[in-house]
Amino acid sequence: MSTPSPAQPHPVGNDRKLSDCVSREDLRALSRTTNWQGMLMLGGNVALLAAAFALAIIWPNPLTFLAAILIIAGRQLGLSIVLHDSAHKALFRTPRLNEFAGQWIGGAAVDVPLQLYRDYHLNHHRHAGTDKDPDQGLVKSYPVTRDSLRRKFTRDLTGQTAVRDLVMAWRKPDWRAKLPFLTFQLVLVASLAAAGAVWACALWWVARIFVYPAIMRLRNIGEHGVATDRYNTEPRLNTHTTVARWFERLLVAPNNVNYHLEHHMFAAVPPYNLRRLHRLLASRGYYDGYACITRGYPAMLAKAVRPETQKAA
């Protein structure tokens, strides 16, 4: 059994229910998936990936390499969110498109089988706010001291986290399950070879090993690590939303993934409608009195740090 996080003062809150703030008509409109919006979101990730590679290939220098690596890492998260939204069958209206995008694009990019992820992640939704949540282990120590947080990100940015995860993923590989990942890598190599720049594959792996783990940690902290009470079944207490600025959406918060509280309340709402849902709920006072919304990732990270006088987890 997981150990609850240190006691934190609860916000005043309010007595508004979701049904007081979102009508059936609102929810019906917000839950409507379309193939063109799903394709636009998926295509945006692919286009940014292509632009990042093109930047480094056309103007090769340390600054363009760094910019490309940061953008690629952000799109690696974006493709993992394609996997996430496909697992919820909420990216496309057509079921086969969800399955294809989740397995052969999103899951393939980050080497995670769609059905395995779906089973795991739906358990997270089913048990959010309880000790049965399989994601509790990702954030159970927060808030942590500044030194502890620094050590965590240092492990990410020096490649230690990625090497550990890659060793675990390839210790006893199921080659059938690895087929989408291997196909994705083959397409990537072939595309860069056609551009006369096979060397640019290194940019993908530098991003994957040295930047992506840190972005994933940032995501986990922002979704549940800074929640007021992770062992309470009220979503406004166990989940958190970070309102991202434009450059944060480019680098660390793609595909509206930052609207995580809204996603937990209505998992059927597609990612391209989460911002509308957030604004609707905010305008109707649903969040009033709850410490569940933060503007910007620096402010969010500040909530993840406990006073230095307390022992780090």
Coordinates of C-alpha atoms in Angstrom, one line a residue:
M1 CA 0.0 0.0 0.0
S2 CA 1.3 3.4 -0.9
T3 CA 2.0 6.0 1.8
P4 CA 0.0 9.1 1.5
S5 CA 1.8 12.4 0.9
P6 CA 2.5 14.7 3.8
A7 CA -0.6 16.4 5.0
Q8 CA -1.4 19.7 3.3
P9 CA -3.9 22.3 4.1
H10 CA -7.0 21.8 2.0
P11 CA -8.5 24.8 0.1
V12 CA -11.8 26.2 1.0
G13 CA -13.4 24.8 -2.2
N14 CA -17.0 25.3 -3.2
D15 CA -20.1 23.3 -3.4
R16 CA -20.5 23.5 -7.2
K17 CA -21.0 20.1 -8.9
L18 CA -20.0 19.4 -12.5
S19 CA -23.7 19.2 -13.4
D20 CA -24.1 22.7 -12.2
C21 CA -21.4 24.0 -14.5
V22 CA -21.7 21.8 -17.6
S23 CA -25.0 20.9 -19.3
R24 CA -25.6 17.8 -21.3
E25 CA -25.6 20.0 -24.4
D26 CA -22.2 21.5 -23.5
L27 CA -20.8 18.0 -22.9
R28 CA -22.2 16.6 -26.1
A29 CA -20.6 19.4 -28.1
L30 CA -17.3 19.2 -26.2
S31 CA -17.1 15.4 -26.6
R32 CA -17.6 15.4 -30.4
T33 CA -14.5 14.0 -32.1
T34 CA -13.7 14.7 -35.7
N35 CA -11.2 13.1 -38.1
W36 CA -10.0 16.4 -39.4
Q37 CA -9.2 17.9 -36.0
G38 CA -7.4 14.7 -35.0
M39 CA -5.5 14.7 -38.2
L40 CA -4.6 18.4 -37.7
M41 CA -3.2 17.7 -34.3
L42 CA -1.3 14.6 -35.4
G43 CA -0.1 16.4 -38.5
G44 CA 1.1 19.4 -36.4
N45 CA 3.4 17.1 -34.4
V46 CA 4.8 15.6 -37.6
A47 CA 5.2 19.0 -39.2
L48 CA 7.1 20.3 -36.2
L49 CA 9.4 17.3 -36.2
A50 CA 10.1 17.8 -39.9
A51 CA 10.8 21.5 -39.3
A52 CA 13.2 20.7 -36.4
F53 CA 15.2 18.3 -38.6
A54 CA 15.1 20.7 -41.5
L55 CA 16.4 23.5 -39.3
A56 CA 19.4 21.5 -38.3
I57 CA 20.1 20.0 -41.7
I58 CA 19.9 23.3 -43.7
W59 CA 21.8 25.4 -41.1
P60 CA 24.0 23.0 -39.2
N61 CA 25.5 24.7 -36.2
P62 CA 25.4 24.3 -32.4
L63 CA 22.4 26.7 -31.9
T64 CA 20.2 25.0 -34.5
F65 CA 21.2 21.6 -33.2
L66 CA 20.1 22.6 -29.7
A67 CA 16.8 24.1 -31.0
A68 CA 16.1 21.0 -33.0
I69 CA 16.8 18.7 -30.1
L70 CA 14.4 20.7 -27.8
I71 CA 11.7 20.8 -30.4
I72 CA 12.1 17.1 -31.2
A73 CA 11.9 16.2 -27.5
G74 CA 8.7 18.2 -27.2
R75 CA 7.2 16.4 -30.2
Q76 CA 8.3 13.0 -28.7
L77 CA 6.0 13.9 -25.8
G78 CA 3.4 15.1 -28.4
L79 CA 3.5 11.7 -30.1
S80 CA 3.2 10.0 -26.7
I81 CA 0.1 12.1 -26.1
V82 CA -1.2 10.8 -29.5
L83 CA -0.8 7.3 -27.9
H84 CA -2.6 8.5 -24.8
D85 CA -5.6 10.1 -26.7
S86 CA -5.8 7.1 -29.0
A87 CA -5.9 4.8 -25.9
H88 CA -9.0 6.8 -24.9
K89 CA -10.4 6.5 -28.4
A90 CA -10.7 10.3 -28.3
L91 CA -8.4 11.6 -31.0
F92 CA -10.4 10.5 -34.2
R93 CA -14.0 9.9 -34.8
T94 CA -13.1 6.7 -36.8
P95 CA -12.1 3.9 -34.5
R96 CA -9.6 2.4 -36.9
L97 CA -7.8 5.8 -37.1
N98 CA -7.4 5.8 -33.3
E99 CA -6.0 2.3 -33.4
F100 CA -3.6 3.0 -36.2
A101 CA -2.3 6.3 -34.8
G102 CA -2.0 4.9 -31.3
Q103 CA -0.1 1.8 -32.4
W104 CA 1.9 2.8 -35.4
I105 CA 2.7 6.4 -34.8
G106 CA 2.3 7.5 -31.2
G107 CA 3.1 4.2 -29.5
A108 CA 5.7 3.4 -32.2
A109 CA 7.6 6.7 -31.6
V110 CA 8.0 6.1 -27.8
D111 CA 8.2 2.3 -28.0
V112 CA 5.0 1.6 -26.0
P113 CA 2.4 -0.9 -27.3
L114 CA -1.1 0.6 -27.5
Q115 CA -3.1 -2.1 -25.8
L116 CA -0.6 -2.4 -22.9
Y117 CA -0.7 1.3 -22.4
R118 CA -4.5 1.4 -22.6
D119 CA -4.9 -1.3 -19.9
Y120 CA -2.5 0.5 -17.6
H121 CA -3.7 4.0 -18.2
L122 CA -7.4 3.2 -17.8
N123 CA -6.6 1.8 -14.4
H124 CA -5.0 5.1 -13.5
H125 CA -8.3 6.8 -14.3
R126 CA -10.4 4.2 -12.6
H127 CA -8.4 4.5 -9.3
A128 CA -7.3 8.1 -9.3
G129 CA -7.3 9.4 -5.8
T130 CA -6.7 6.0 -4.2
D131 CA -3.7 3.9 -3.3
K132 CA -4.7 1.5 -6.2
D133 CA -3.7 4.2 -8.8
P134 CA -0.7 2.7 -10.7
D135 CA 0.7 6.2 -11.3
Q136 CA 1.0 7.1 -7.6
G137 CA 4.5 5.8 -7.6
L138 CA 5.5 8.5 -10.1
V139 CA 4.7 11.3 -7.8
K140 CA 4.4 9.9 -4.3
S141 CA 7.4 11.9 -2.9
Y142 CA 6.2 15.3 -3.9
P143 CA 6.6 18.0 -2.6
V144 CA 10.4 17.4 -2.3
T145 CA 13.3 19.7 -1.3
R146 CA 15.0 21.8 -3.9
D147 CA 18.0 19.5 -3.8
S148 CA 15.9 16.4 -4.3
L149 CA 14.2 18.0 -7.3
R150 CA 17.6 19.1 -8.7
R151 CA 18.9 15.5 -8.4
K152 CA 15.9 14.1 -10.2
F153 CA 16.3 16.4 -13.2
T154 CA 20.0 15.9 -13.2
R155 CA 19.5 12.2 -13.6
D156 CA 17.1 12.9 -16.5
L157 CA 19.4 15.4 -18.3
T158 CA 22.5 13.3 -18.0
G159 CA 20.8 10.3 -19.6
Q160 CA 20.7 8.1 -16.5
T161 CA 16.9 7.8 -16.5
A162 CA 16.6 7.0 -20.2
V163 CA 19.4 4.4 -20.1
R164 CA 17.7 2.7 -17.1
D165 CA 14.4 2.6 -19.0
L166 CA 15.9 1.4 -22.3
V167 CA 17.7 -1.4 -20.5
M168 CA 14.4 -2.5 -18.9
A169 CA 12.5 -2.2 -22.2
W170 CA 15.0 -4.3 -24.1
R171 CA 16.1 -6.8 -21.5
K172 CA 13.7 -9.5 -22.9
P173 CA 12.1 -7.9 -25.9
D174 CA 8.9 -9.2 -27.4
W175 CA 9.8 -8.7 -31.1
R176 CA 6.2 -8.7 -32.3
A177 CA 5.4 -5.9 -29.8
K178 CA 8.5 -4.1 -31.0
L179 CA 7.5 -4.1 -34.6
P180 CA 5.8 -0.7 -34.6
F181 CA 8.9 0.9 -33.0
L182 CA 11.3 -0.7 -35.4
T183 CA 9.1 0.3 -38.3
F184 CA 9.0 3.9 -37.1
Q185 CA 12.8 4.0 -36.8
L186 CA 13.2 2.6 -40.3
V187 CA 10.9 5.2 -41.7
L188 CA 12.8 7.9 -39.8
V189 CA 16.2 6.7 -41.1
A190 CA 14.8 6.3 -44.7
S191 CA 13.4 9.8 -44.6
L192 CA 16.6 11.4 -43.4
A193 CA 18.6 9.3 -45.9
A194 CA 16.4 10.7 -48.7
A195 CA 17.3 14.2 -47.4
G196 CA 21.0 13.2 -47.5
A197 CA 21.3 13.5 -43.7
V198 CA 21.3 10.1 -42.0
W199 CA 23.5 11.7 -39.3
A200 CA 20.4 13.7 -38.2
C201 CA 19.0 10.5 -36.6
A202 CA 21.4 11.3 -33.8
L203 CA 19.2 14.3 -33.0
W204 CA 16.3 12.1 -32.3
W205 CA 18.3 9.9 -29.9
V206 CA 19.9 12.8 -28.1
A207 CA 16.5 14.3 -27.5
R208 CA 15.1 10.9 -26.5
I209 CA 17.9 10.2 -24.0
F210 CA 18.8 13.6 -22.6
V211 CA 15.7 15.8 -22.8
Y212 CA 12.5 13.7 -23.1
P213 CA 12.8 12.1 -19.6
A214 CA 13.0 15.6 -18.1
I215 CA 9.9 16.7 -20.0
M216 CA 8.0 13.5 -18.9
R217 CA 8.9 14.2 -15.3
L218 CA 7.7 17.8 -15.7
R219 CA 4.4 16.4 -17.1
N220 CA 4.0 14.0 -14.2
I221 CA 4.7 16.7 -11.6
G222 CA 2.2 19.1 -13.2
E223 CA -0.5 16.5 -13.5
H224 CA -0.5 15.0 -10.0
G225 CA 2.7 15.8 -8.2
V226 CA 1.5 19.3 -7.1
A227 CA -2.1 18.2 -6.5
T228 CA -3.5 19.2 -3.2
D229 CA -4.4 15.7 -2.0
R230 CA -3.5 12.7 -4.2
Y231 CA -5.5 10.4 -1.9
N232 CA -8.8 12.1 -2.3
T233 CA -11.3 11.0 -5.0
E234 CA -12.3 14.7 -5.7
P235 CA -10.6 15.5 -9.1
R236 CA -10.0 19.1 -8.0
L237 CA -7.9 17.8 -5.2
N238 CA -6.1 14.8 -6.8
T239 CA -5.3 16.3 -10.2
H240 CA -3.9 19.6 -11.5
T241 CA -3.9 21.8 -14.6
T242 CA -1.0 24.1 -15.7
V243 CA -2.1 26.9 -18.0
A244 CA 0.8 26.9 -20.5
R245 CA 2.2 29.8 -22.4
W246 CA 2.9 29.6 -26.1
F247 CA 6.5 28.5 -25.8
E248 CA 5.7 26.0 -23.1
R249 CA 3.1 24.5 -25.5
L250 CA 5.8 24.2 -28.1
L251 CA 8.4 22.6 -25.8
V252 CA 6.8 20.9 -22.9
A253 CA 3.0 20.9 -23.2
P254 CA 1.9 19.7 -26.6
N255 CA -1.6 18.7 -27.7
N256 CA -3.3 20.4 -24.7
V257 CA -1.8 17.8 -22.3
N258 CA -1.5 20.4 -19.7
Y259 CA -5.3 20.5 -19.2
H260 CA -5.1 17.3 -17.2
L261 CA -7.8 18.1 -14.6
E262 CA -10.3 18.6 -17.4
H263 CA -9.2 15.4 -19.0
H264 CA -9.8 13.5 -15.7
M265 CA -13.2 14.9 -15.3
F266 CA -14.3 14.1 -18.9
A267 CA -11.9 11.6 -20.5
A268 CA -14.1 11.4 -23.6
V269 CA -13.5 15.0 -24.5
P270 CA -10.9 15.1 -27.3
P271 CA -7.6 17.0 -26.7
Y272 CA -8.5 19.7 -29.1
N273 CA -11.5 20.7 -27.0
L274 CA -9.9 20.6 -23.5
R275 CA -9.0 24.3 -23.6
R276 CA -12.7 25.2 -24.3
L277 CA -13.7 22.9 -21.4
H278 CA -11.2 24.6 -19.1
R279 CA -12.5 28.1 -20.0
L280 CA -16.1 27.1 -19.6
L281 CA -15.5 25.6 -16.1
A282 CA -13.4 28.6 -15.0
S283 CA -16.0 31.1 -16.2
R284 CA -18.7 29.2 -14.2
G285 CA -16.7 29.2 -11.0
Y286 CA -16.0 25.4 -10.8
Y287 CA -12.4 25.9 -9.7
D288 CA -13.1 28.7 -7.2
G289 CA -11.5 28.0 -3.9
Y290 CA -9.4 25.1 -5.1
A291 CA -5.6 25.2 -5.7
C292 CA -5.9 23.1 -8.8
I293 CA -4.8 25.6 -11.5
T294 CA -1.4 27.1 -12.0
R295 CA -0.2 29.6 -14.7
G296 CA 3.1 28.6 -16.2
Y297 CA 5.5 25.8 -15.5
P298 CA 8.0 27.8 -13.3
A299 CA 5.1 28.6 -10.9
M300 CA 4.0 24.9 -11.0
L301 CA 7.5 23.7 -10.2
A302 CA 7.6 26.1 -7.2
K303 CA 4.7 24.1 -5.8
A304 CA 6.7 20.9 -6.1
V305 CA 9.3 22.2 -3.7
R306 CA 8.9 21.8 0.1
P307 CA 10.7 24.0 2.6
E308 CA 14.4 23.1 3.0
T309 CA 13.9 22.5 6.7
Q310 CA 11.9 19.4 5.9
K311 CA 13.6 16.1 5.0
A312 CA 13.7 15.2 1.3
A313 CA 11.9 12.1 0.2

